[in-house]
Structures are given as structure tokens and as C-alpha cells.
Amino acid sequence: MIEKTVVELASALSTGSVSSVELTRAFIDRITTIDTQLNAYITVDEQEALKQAKEADEARARGAHSPFLGVPIAHKDLFCTQGTKTTCGSKMLQNFVSPYDATVVARLKDSGAVTLGKTNCDEFAMGSSNENSFFGPAYNPWGKNRVPGGSSGGSASAVAADLCAIATGTDTGGSIRQPASFCGVTGLKPTYGRVSRWGMVAYASSLDVGGPLAKTAHDAAVMLNAIAGHDPKDSTSVAVSTEDYTQSLDAPLTNLRIGLPRQYFSQDLDPRVAAIIQETARNLENLGATLVDIDLEKSTLSLPAYYVIAPAEASTNLSRYDGVRYGYRCEDPLDLEDMYTRSRTEGFGNEVKRRIMIGTYALSAGYYDAYYKKAQRIRRLIKQDFSKAFENVDAILSPTSPFTAFELGAKKDPVSMYLEDIYTLGVNLAGIPGISIPAGFINGLPIGAQLVASDFREGLLLNIAHQYQQNSDWHKQKPSMPMGV
Amino acid sequence: MTWETVIGLEVHVQLSTKSKLFSGSDITFGAEPNTQANIFDLALPGTLPVFNESVLKMAVKFGLAIDAQINKKSVFDRKNYFYPDLPKGYQVSQLDYPTVGPGSLEIKLENGLEKTININRAHIEEDAGKSLHEDYQGMSGIDLNRAGTPLLEIVSEPDLRSAEEAVSYLKKLHTVIRYLDISDAIMAEGSMRCDANISVRKTGETELGTRTEIKNINSFRFVERAINHEARRQIELIEDGSSIAQETRLYDSELDETRPMRSKEIANDYRYFPEPDLLPVIIDDAYIDAVRDELPELPEEKKQRFISQLKLSEYDASVLVANREIADFFEKVAIATKDSKAAANWVSQDMMGLLNKNNCSILETTISVERLSKLILRIKDGTISGKIAKSVFDLMVSDSSNVDAIIKEKGLEQVSDTNVIDRLVDEVIAANPSQVEQYRAGKEQVIGFLVGQCMQRSKGKANPSQVNSLLKEKLS
């Protein structure tokens, strides 16, 4: 039962062939035996999960219905959950218990979901391998000693290994899509502002967006239905009305034009990856879509622009972790200065400190125009680049990541790690939606295809992904667990 | 050699909204520490700001009142620095796109002339909390009740040339803000705060000298003293051949001196950048027009109306409109008594004297509009004389009972009984034969003395005009 999709579980729960308590128990048992190998979870709250499952079963007995009623899910540990720890993968918040629920968490609760626990991630979502977690790396179920990607590595790993039915993630530069690619699951990054950021701990406010990591596009649509929509608590959440994202899943792909950016298929791209994405393109063509070669001329500028804007915002977003009101405080500070310096030096990991320093530098007097302002100009150019492309095509297809999951410790130099996200960063800078779907395997490791569309066309992306999944079985492949010793 | 002092003021006004700038927390002065701080005010992870739009309206109101450019797009920025009473590690303010652009205020100088003081901008920002250094033995307490309360920072151009001008500008600003009812603007409570940028130069020079910024000035009197002290300090330094360091200084009202702030108290690079958690605020002409329609009558308009409609003198009108509550009080008394001149005299002299003595607002005394109006009406209907009315007023301050009851209880009614006055006049004529002689010899001004004697004998209660005419009659 635990291998089933949310849609299947919801149906099984509604027909009474399984109870939420049984299902929750099964997932907890699975976590207990498997997660020692994956470290996908930072916190599992068995008591709370079983309590919520019992309540879901009771509600159903009273006649309640909702898409997630009794379905066990997991949240990236960047979403605040009332009463359980929210660590953000950091020593800084090792013992932080939020007094409130994030809007995403609250909406899924309202939809009946049972929360199994909180998944591992790179510290404050900064990383592409989940190696930057204070709680140790999460592992990829597809290969021994392989990273699950990041920063939502724990969520991707947990979904791939059936440690939950579906999980939330956050995506600032690819943090949902790249781990989805590495772990062979479906990951949707909605349009910026489509999902409330209230209670989703900020990394880079103008880029961050929450979304699902799921077993299928259909499941992702079900979760988006639950979490999307305007939230008065988040001023940047948009008032554009939502739709039922499951409604358009079955639309045929005829009359759709899908663009393949020449710049993304340069000679530098691993030919095995290129071959898989071209195969995906042909499959979509067979389903009725028209393929078009397009240009995204500014795409090479995404990486430098991102690594100015994101650290700049992060450097001030993380100023609140000062040891004064909550979170880590150093032992026996000599004075205020010492308390600040040591609390932050000891409480943050290296990558977080690196980005705080980069961001602080980029915003400094005398450098602001050369870095931050210029990066914002580039950001507008990238947005225009995409807008121009979307005059001609409905969606853009590319690899999600240039690589499959690498081994832990393989990327020691930060810049080579940053290159992980070259296909995903531009999408965040433009604010548009993107999805990664399983598209094949290289040496037994999954690789994802990324589809991107213009603002608020999540419905179209889910439609294409669903049609693809109706005609392929990459997303149905399961890693064998537990992994061999 | 003569010196000129050049002053620009940055005035922070705490806007009197019900809740904070970006969180729903209540704002009440004097609440228990940290009882008015919610999860956003505490900067808990994941919390986000939501702009309180009533603040925008107040800022636009102020802008319209000083004839300023109202910017249709305003943008919030983060001003980054670490301090324990700044929970987020940044203050949200407006740098490049303030809501209110250039405007001006007219102030009155001591020589009676008017002077225009240009205002560079007024921007919206959030206040910090308070650090409490006493009472915690080597530690500091943090009170976040004030954190996130909305401020309007009003930045003048360096157009002020003396401490007196600075105080006059501040008082005018205070009047406008109170008229708009956008802030209590009480310096002692910190709801109006003032930083002064001060430099000096030789008279006739056009270049500005190096300025210092004086912080922490919390009364009109201290503004005057701090500026005078700082200008003197700078002049002495220059005359001694030294130069002025551009720095931030604190005014110490107990020692009446300024001293440099510790370098740790000043962050030198605030790393401003647009606040990504908030969208730019966009308004249109319709919004501005709607706010304009809600503007109350402003001091200058009110003054002109008092002069033309209520026939007040320029001086009386100026005095009365300086404070909105006093102006309103006066106007109500004028209407109730149908005697604006009497109302103006009583309010500007007796009432304002009382307010100065008790250091309170016109709404806090025992003399209500109704009681003062009654008193004036009793003069007009002849029940008491104007002179007796002064004593009744004094009694009314401590005795809140009915005005007529006070007059009656103390036996202060004017005596108009012809028999009584007749007897009184006879007595005075008999007791003052030499003055009577002088009067009859043609020294008419002696009549005043004789009237005075009658009034004295009657303890002020005799009707003076009756006394006057009866005396004249009997002596003719």
C-alpha cells in the first residue's frame, strides 16, 4: 500500500480498504527500517502522526471528505509546524519549536493530511546535494553513497523510497526540481507568489516558492490544489485565482508547441543526458506536440545573477538568527559583540556563512551598483528572454540537471556545486513555473526532464507531465530498498 | 567675526494607528513589556510583513498638508544593522521612493516675518524596540512593544538658521500633525522625536560647514539648548584652529552638553536594498483626491476664517489656532455665547494661563466649553461683572459644580437694586468730600475714583454702569 500514489491512497481510504491509522503505521514502520540508510527525515513525530490519523479516520466516519483525508505526507523542515521542531537543517534552529503553522502546512492539514514528520534539507535551503545539513546528509535510494540532490533532498528521497505518499519542498534555484531529477520523482516549482511563503523559512524572499515532490504529476496537481492561492499573510502571494489543476490533466497535447533551447543542448552537455531529453521530446511529439528550436540567449547569465541576488537577500534574511530571542546562543558570551559573533559562527554551517558573506559584500556601499543592481538588470533580461520565447511556444523542455546523482563529497569546490543548477536558476529569476519529471536512467540512476511555462500555467505543465506519464513508466520505477551493504 | 548656524531637522513622528506597521499587534503607550509583540514582531522564522494601509493614508495626509509632492509609487527598503532591540536585524524604511516628496512649511520669526522651511521628504518606517539597561545587573532587558510601530520621518532641508527658528519649525510641525490627528506628537513620551544636523559657517559664506548629527533630544526646550550648545562648541573649535569631525553626538540634558556616540552605536554601512517581502505601494489620483477630501481645516485656513468670520484680530487668531483643541474649544464658546471677542479673550488669557500653570491640555481642566460659556453669558446678562467673573473663574477651577450655583453660593451676583446703589453712592459722596469738590470744580476724571470706591465698598458686586450714572446724576 505504501508504494501507492496519493490519488490511489485517497481512493483506498474512501472505500475503507485501509484506514489512515493502518497506513500511517505502515509508513512509520517503513521509516523505522529504511530511514537509517537514507536519513531522509530530521524529525518523525509518531505520536502526533497517529493522533492525526485517528482523527482523520473519525472524521471520515462522520462523513468528511477531502483530497488528503488520512493521507500521510512529510514536510521539508523549512516549513514551520506548530508544536514540532522546525530546524531548517541548521544547528541554529536545532531546538526551535514553532508556535504556528506555515500556510502550506495549515492548508494541507485542512485538507486532511497526516504529517509523518519533517524531512532533511540543506541548511536554510542552501545547497544542491543535501550535504549541508547539520543533521547529516540525506541519501539517494537509487545508489549507495549517492546524494539525493538539494536542497529538498530529504523530501525527494522519502517520496522515492515510499517513506511518505508525497512531500512538500521549496525551490529557490532548483531545490525541488533537481532532487526530483536525482531521485526519480515528480517535482513542481509553482509560479512565484502562487503558494504562500508565510511560515516557509526564508532563504531568498524574491525567489523562494513552495511546491510538491510527488510520485506522479497527478499527485502534484492534487497537492497544488490544496496549497495554491492568495494568502493575506504573504504580501507577495498573488491574487490571481487558482484553478482545479486536476481538470486539465487529460487534455490532449495537440496544438501545443514545445521549445528546445539551443543554448541548453550545447556540446558541454553529457551526450547521454542530451539523448534522454531528445527522446522525451520525441515522445511528446508523438503525443501531438510540435517541437520548435528556440533561443534563450541570456541563459548563461542566470548563474552569476542568481549568486548575487540570492545571497544578498539571504544575508539579511538570516540576520534575525542573532542568539537574542530564540535559536542557538553561544556559551558564556563576554558581551553583545561576542554573543553575535560566536552564536552565528558556531550556529551556521560553512555554506550558509559563505552566502551571508557574498551577500553582505554585494550589498555593501560602493559595490551595490556593480553587483546587486546589475544582477537585478540581468534578472529583467532573463525574464524578457523567457517572455519572448513564450510568444512562440507554450512550454520549454530541457534537462533538469546536467548530471545524475553524484557521490557524496564529489563536489568539493562550491562553484562546481553551483553549476548543478544552471538549468533551473533562470526559472526562479523569471518567477515562472517549472516541473521535473522522470525521463530515463543512466547507469541505474534517474534523470529528469524539466518543462517550463509562462506565469500561472502550472495547469499546462501538469497536463504535459501527466500525458507523458500516461505513456511512459520511468516514474513507476522503484529503487530496491533496503540498499545492499 | 560673526557666525551663522545652519540646521536641518529629522523629526520622527509615531503615527497613531491602532496596530503596528507590518503586524496586527496593538499599540498602546505604557503596556507591560513584551505584551504587544506577536510572532512577526519577534521576527520568528517564516513570518512576513503585511503593510498597514492606514499608515499610507496618514503619510499622504501629512504630505498634502505641507503641499508636498505625493509619490504614486513608494518602495520599502531594508536598512540592515544588528542590535538586540531590532529583532529582524533590519529596519524597514523607504530610501529612494518615499511616500512624501518635497514640500514646505511657513514659520513665523520673532520679528514677525514669515519664513519658508523646505521639507525634503517624509518617509514611512518602523520603530525599533527598547533596550533597558537599568535593573538587570550587567544584563540588558529588551522590550519589543514599540518594535514595528509606524513612524513618519520628516526631513527638512538645512533651512533653519537658529535654535529659535528650529523650535518654531518644530512647533509648527507639531500643530499641523495634531490638526491632522495622525500622532499624539508628545516629545516627552517619544511619540515625536528630533535629531538635529548642525553646522556653522562664517556669515556670508555659501558653502556648508561640516555637520554633526545630534540625537536623543526629547523636548522643545532641549532642542533649543542642544543646538545652542553644539553651535558654540563648533565655533570654539574652529576659532581654536581645529576642525569639526562629521559624527553623531548625543545630547545629555542633565549636563547640557553633547558628546560623541560610541562607534559601536553607529552602523556605518546599512546595506539598504528593496524589501523583497513587500510589493511597491502604488496609488493613483483618485486615492490622493479622496484623502484630500478628508483633510481637516488646517491652522492657516482656520486663522483666516477666525479673522474674517469671527472678526478676531490677527494676533488673537494666531494664538488660538496654534493648538487644534484650543481652537475648537474657542470656537464652541464663541458660538454658545455669540460673542467671539469675549470668547477669544477668555480662552487666550484665562484658559491658556490655566493650561500653562497646570501644564495640561484644554480637555483636561474642570472648565468645559459649557461652563466657560455660561460664565460669559452671566457677564452679558448682567448677573455678574467682568471683574467678579475673574473670581468666579478661579473658583470654577477647583469647584466643578454649576456656575450659577457658585455665583449664588458665594453671593457674587451683581447688585442692580436701585435702593442699594443709591445708598452706596450717598455713602461714598459723604466719605469723600474733597474728591467731590474737585469733580464739581470740573475735574471730571475724579469720577473714576469715586466709582472705584463704590465698587470696593460693594466688594465688586455693584453694577458699575448704574453706579456711574447715579454718581453723575447726584453730583451734577
Tab-separated table of C-alpha atoms in Angstrom, chain B residues 53-54 56-65 70 180 182 283-296:
chain	number	residue	atom	x	y	z
B	53	GLU	CA	-2.621	50.783	4.828
B	54	SER	CA	-3.943	53.267	7.348
B	56	LEU	CA	-0.221	55.258	3.984
B	57	LYS	CA	-3.257	57.462	4.388
B	58	MET	CA	-1.687	59.302	7.306
B	59	ALA	CA	1.520	59.897	5.367
B	60	VAL	CA	-0.416	61.201	2.359
B	61	LYS	CA	-2.472	63.457	4.656
B	62	PHE	CA	0.711	64.926	6.014
B	63	GLY	CA	2.119	65.369	2.520
B	64	LEU	CA	-0.985	67.231	1.380
B	65	ALA	CA	-0.919	69.443	4.474
B	70	ILE	CA	2.867	62.792	-3.223
B	180	LEU	CA	-4.269	66.071	11.075
B	182	ILE	CA	-2.058	61.450	12.843
B	283	ILE	CA	-1.597	54.920	-5.518
B	284	ASP	CA	-3.498	56.974	-8.058
B	285	ASP	CA	-5.003	60.455	-8.268
B	286	ALA	CA	-8.355	59.178	-7.084
B	287	TYR	CA	-6.750	57.926	-3.876
B	288	ILE	CA	-4.963	61.220	-3.308
B	289	ASP	CA	-8.143	63.197	-4.002
B	290	ALA	CA	-10.102	61.052	-1.566
B	291	VAL	CA	-7.531	61.713	1.153
B	292	ARG	CA	-7.559	65.422	0.302
B	293	ASP	CA	-11.332	65.464	0.758
B	294	GLU	CA	-10.856	64.125	4.258
B	295	LEU	CA	-8.330	66.753	5.305
B	296	PRO	CA	-9.489	68.819	8.247
